[in-house]
mmCIF file of C-alpha atoms in Angstrom:
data_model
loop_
_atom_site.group_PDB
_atom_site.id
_atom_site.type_symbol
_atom_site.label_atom_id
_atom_site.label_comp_id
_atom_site.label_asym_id
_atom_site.label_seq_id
_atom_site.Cartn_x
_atom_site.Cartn_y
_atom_site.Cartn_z
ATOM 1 C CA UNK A 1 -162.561 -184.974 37.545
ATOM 2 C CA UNK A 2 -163.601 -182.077 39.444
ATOM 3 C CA UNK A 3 -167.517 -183.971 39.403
ATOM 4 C CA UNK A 4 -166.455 -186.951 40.262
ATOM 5 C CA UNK A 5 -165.034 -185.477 43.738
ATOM 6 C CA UNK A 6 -168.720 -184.186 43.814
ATOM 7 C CA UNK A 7 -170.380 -187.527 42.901
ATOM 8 C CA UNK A 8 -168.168 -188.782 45.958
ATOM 9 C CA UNK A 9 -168.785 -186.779 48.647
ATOM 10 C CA UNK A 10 -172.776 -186.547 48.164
ATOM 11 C CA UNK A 11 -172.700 -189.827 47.560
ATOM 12 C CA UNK A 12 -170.576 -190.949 50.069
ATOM 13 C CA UNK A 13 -172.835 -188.638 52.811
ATOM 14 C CA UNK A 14 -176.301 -190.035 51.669
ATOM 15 C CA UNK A 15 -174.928 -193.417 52.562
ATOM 16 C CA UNK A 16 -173.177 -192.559 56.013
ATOM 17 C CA UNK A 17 -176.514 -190.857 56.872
ATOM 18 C CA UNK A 18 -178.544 -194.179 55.804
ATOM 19 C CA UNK A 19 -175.963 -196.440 57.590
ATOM 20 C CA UNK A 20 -176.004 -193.740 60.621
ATOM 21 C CA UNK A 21 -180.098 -193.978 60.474
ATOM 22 C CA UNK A 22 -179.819 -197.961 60.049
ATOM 23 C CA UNK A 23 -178.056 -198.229 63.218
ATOM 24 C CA UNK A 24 -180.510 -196.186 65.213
ATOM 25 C CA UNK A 25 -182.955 -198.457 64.102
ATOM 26 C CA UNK A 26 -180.648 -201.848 64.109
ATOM 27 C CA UNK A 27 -179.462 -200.483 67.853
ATOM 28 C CA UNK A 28 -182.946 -199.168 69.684
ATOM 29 C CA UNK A 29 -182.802 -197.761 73.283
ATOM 30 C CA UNK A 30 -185.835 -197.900 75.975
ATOM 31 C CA UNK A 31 -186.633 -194.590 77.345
ATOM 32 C CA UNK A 32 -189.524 -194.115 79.795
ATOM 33 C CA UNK A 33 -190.689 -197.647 79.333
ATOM 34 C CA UNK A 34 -190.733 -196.982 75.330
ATOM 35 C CA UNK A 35 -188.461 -197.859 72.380
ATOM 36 C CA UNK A 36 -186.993 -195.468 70.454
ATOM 37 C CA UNK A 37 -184.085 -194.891 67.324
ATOM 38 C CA UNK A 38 -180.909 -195.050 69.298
ATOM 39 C CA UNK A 39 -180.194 -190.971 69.641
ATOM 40 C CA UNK A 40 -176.229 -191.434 69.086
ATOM 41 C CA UNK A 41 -177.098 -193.396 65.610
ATOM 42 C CA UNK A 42 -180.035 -191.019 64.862
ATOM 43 C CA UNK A 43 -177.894 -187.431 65.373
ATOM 44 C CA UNK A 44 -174.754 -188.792 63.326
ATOM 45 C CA UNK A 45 -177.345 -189.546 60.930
ATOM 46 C CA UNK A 46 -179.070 -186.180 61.042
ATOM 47 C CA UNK A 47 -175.648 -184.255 61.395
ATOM 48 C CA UNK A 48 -174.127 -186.022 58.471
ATOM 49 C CA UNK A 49 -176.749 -184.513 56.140
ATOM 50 C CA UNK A 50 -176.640 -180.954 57.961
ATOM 51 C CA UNK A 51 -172.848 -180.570 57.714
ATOM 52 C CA UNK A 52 -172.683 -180.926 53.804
ATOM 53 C CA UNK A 53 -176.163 -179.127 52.963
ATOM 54 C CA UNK A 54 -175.927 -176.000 55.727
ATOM 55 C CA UNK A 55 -171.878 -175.349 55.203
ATOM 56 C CA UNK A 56 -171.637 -175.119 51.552
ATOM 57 C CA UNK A 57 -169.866 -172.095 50.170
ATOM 58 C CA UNK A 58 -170.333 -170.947 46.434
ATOM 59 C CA UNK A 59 -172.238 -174.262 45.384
ATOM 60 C CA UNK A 60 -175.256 -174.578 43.123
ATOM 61 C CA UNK A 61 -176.857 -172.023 40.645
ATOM 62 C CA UNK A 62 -178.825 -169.611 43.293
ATOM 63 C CA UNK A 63 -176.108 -169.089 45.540
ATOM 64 C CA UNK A 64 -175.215 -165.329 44.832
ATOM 65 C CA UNK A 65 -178.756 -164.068 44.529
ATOM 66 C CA UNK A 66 -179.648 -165.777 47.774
ATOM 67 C CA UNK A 67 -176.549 -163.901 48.887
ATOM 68 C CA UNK A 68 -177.450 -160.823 46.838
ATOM 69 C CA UNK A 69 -180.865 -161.149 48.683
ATOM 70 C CA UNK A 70 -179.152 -161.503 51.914
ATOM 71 C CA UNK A 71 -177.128 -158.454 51.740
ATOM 72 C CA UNK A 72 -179.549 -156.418 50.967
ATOM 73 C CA UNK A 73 -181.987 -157.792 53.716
ATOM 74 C CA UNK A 74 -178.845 -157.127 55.776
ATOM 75 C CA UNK A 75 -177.871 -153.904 54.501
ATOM 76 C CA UNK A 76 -181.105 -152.222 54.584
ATOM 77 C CA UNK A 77 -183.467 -153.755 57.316
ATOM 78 C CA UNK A 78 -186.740 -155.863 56.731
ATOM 79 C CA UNK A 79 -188.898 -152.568 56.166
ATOM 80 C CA UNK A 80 -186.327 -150.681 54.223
ATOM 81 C CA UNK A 81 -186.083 -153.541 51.892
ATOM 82 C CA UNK A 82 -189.510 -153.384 51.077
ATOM 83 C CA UNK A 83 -189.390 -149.384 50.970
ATOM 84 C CA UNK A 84 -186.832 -150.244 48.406
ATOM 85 C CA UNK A 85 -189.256 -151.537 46.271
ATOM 86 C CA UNK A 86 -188.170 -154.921 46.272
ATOM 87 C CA UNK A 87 -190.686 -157.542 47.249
ATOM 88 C CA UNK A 88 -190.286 -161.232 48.592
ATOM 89 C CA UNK A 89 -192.505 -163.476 50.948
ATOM 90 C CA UNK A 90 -192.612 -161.456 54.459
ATOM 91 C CA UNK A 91 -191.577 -164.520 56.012
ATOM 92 C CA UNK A 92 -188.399 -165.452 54.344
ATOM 93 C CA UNK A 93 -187.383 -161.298 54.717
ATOM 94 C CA UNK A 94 -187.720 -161.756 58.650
ATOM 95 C CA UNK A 95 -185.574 -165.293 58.177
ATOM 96 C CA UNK A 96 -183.247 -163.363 56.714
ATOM 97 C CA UNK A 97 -182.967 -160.286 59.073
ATOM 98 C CA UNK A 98 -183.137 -162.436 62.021
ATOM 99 C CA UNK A 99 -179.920 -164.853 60.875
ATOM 100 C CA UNK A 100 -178.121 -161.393 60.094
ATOM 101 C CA UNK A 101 -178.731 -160.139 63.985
ATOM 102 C CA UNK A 102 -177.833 -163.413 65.554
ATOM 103 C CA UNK A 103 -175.550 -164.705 62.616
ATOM 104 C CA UNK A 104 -173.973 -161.699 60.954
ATOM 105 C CA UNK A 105 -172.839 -163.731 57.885
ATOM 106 C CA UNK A 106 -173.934 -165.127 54.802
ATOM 107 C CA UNK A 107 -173.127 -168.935 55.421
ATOM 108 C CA UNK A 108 -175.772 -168.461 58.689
ATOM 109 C CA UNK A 109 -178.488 -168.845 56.052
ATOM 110 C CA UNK A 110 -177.742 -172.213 54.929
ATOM 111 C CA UNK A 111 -176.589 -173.548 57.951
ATOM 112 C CA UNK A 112 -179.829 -172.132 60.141
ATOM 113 C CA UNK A 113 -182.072 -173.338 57.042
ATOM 114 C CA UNK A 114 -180.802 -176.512 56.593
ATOM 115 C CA UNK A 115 -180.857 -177.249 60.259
ATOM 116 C CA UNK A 116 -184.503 -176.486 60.776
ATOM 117 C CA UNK A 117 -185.985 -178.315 57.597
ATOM 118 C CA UNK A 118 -183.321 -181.370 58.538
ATOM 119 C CA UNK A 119 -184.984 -181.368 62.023
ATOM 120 C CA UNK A 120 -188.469 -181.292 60.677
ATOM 121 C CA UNK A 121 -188.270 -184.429 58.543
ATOM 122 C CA UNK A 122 -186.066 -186.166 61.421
ATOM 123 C CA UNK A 123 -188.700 -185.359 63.747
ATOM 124 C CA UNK A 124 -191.695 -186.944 61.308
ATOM 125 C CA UNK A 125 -189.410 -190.076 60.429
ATOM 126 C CA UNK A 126 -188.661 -191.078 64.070
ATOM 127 C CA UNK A 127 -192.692 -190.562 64.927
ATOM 128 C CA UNK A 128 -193.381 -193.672 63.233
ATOM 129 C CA UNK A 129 -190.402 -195.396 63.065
ATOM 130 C CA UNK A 130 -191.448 -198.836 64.150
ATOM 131 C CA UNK A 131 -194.032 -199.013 60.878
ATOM 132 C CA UNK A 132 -191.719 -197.426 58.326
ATOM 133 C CA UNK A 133 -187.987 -197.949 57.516
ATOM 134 C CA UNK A 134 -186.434 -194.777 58.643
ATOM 135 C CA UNK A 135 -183.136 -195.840 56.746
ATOM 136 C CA UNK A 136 -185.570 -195.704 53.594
ATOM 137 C CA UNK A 137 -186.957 -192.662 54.256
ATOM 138 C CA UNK A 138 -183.610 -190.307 54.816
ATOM 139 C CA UNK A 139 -182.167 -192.377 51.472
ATOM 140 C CA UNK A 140 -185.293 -191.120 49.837
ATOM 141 C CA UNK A 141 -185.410 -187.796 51.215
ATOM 142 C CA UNK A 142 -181.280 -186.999 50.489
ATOM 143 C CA UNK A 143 -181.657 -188.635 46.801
ATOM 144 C CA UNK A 144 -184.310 -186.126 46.160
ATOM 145 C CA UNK A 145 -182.739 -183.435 48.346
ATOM 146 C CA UNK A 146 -179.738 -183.822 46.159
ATOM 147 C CA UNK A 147 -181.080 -184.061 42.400
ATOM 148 C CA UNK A 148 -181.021 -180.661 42.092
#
């Protein structure tokens, strides 16, 4: 029972984030002399998929070492994990110190990660949105965001 509440909520966000993404297509606005998505349509569709990926607490099989990682990020510094003798991409170590300064928790991670990849693919779906089906491509990019 307890996956078929899972089933049900993914399932029911990828399609309120299509039908949110449909709409800002369905529903354009003219800005500057230009179509575009309809921005309303386009951020319920975008904050749909950021509210269940960035807020999740204790779900999938990484979560504690990414916390683990976090902690110790947090708990040490970005050179004094490395003088620890621990070693990870220089990049994601700064991520990490820099959600713990302006953050100061855990869940800052997800929710600062998520936001900034989300925004990303947003960005490069509404570029060419009169050629492609934007609905198709956040159905295809939260089925294959989700399979894992």
């Amino acid at each position: 029972m307890e996956n078929a509440a899972s089933y049900l909520l993914y399932s029911g966000t990828m399609a309120l984030s299509v039908l949110f993404a449909w709409l800002a297509r369905t529903f354009p606005v003219t800005r500057r002399h230009r179509r575009q998505l309809n921005p309303l349509f386009w951020t319920l569709s975008f904050a749909t998929l950021w509210f269940v990926m960035g807020f999740r607490h204790e779900i999938g099989h990484d979560y504690f070492n990414y916390k683990e990682i976090f902690e110790s990020v947090s708990r040490e510094g970005f050179w004094g994990f490395y003088y620890e003798g621990q070693w990870l991409e220089p990049g994601y170590v700064l991520f990490l110190r820099l959600v713990d300064l302006v953050w100061g928790d855990f869940s800052g991670v997800f929710a600062c990660s998520a936001f900034i990849g989300l925004y990303f693919f947003y960005r490069a779906f509404a570029f060419e949105w009169e050629k492609s089906d934007p609905a198709l491509s956040v159905f295809v990019f939260s089925t294959t965001q989700y399979q894992i």
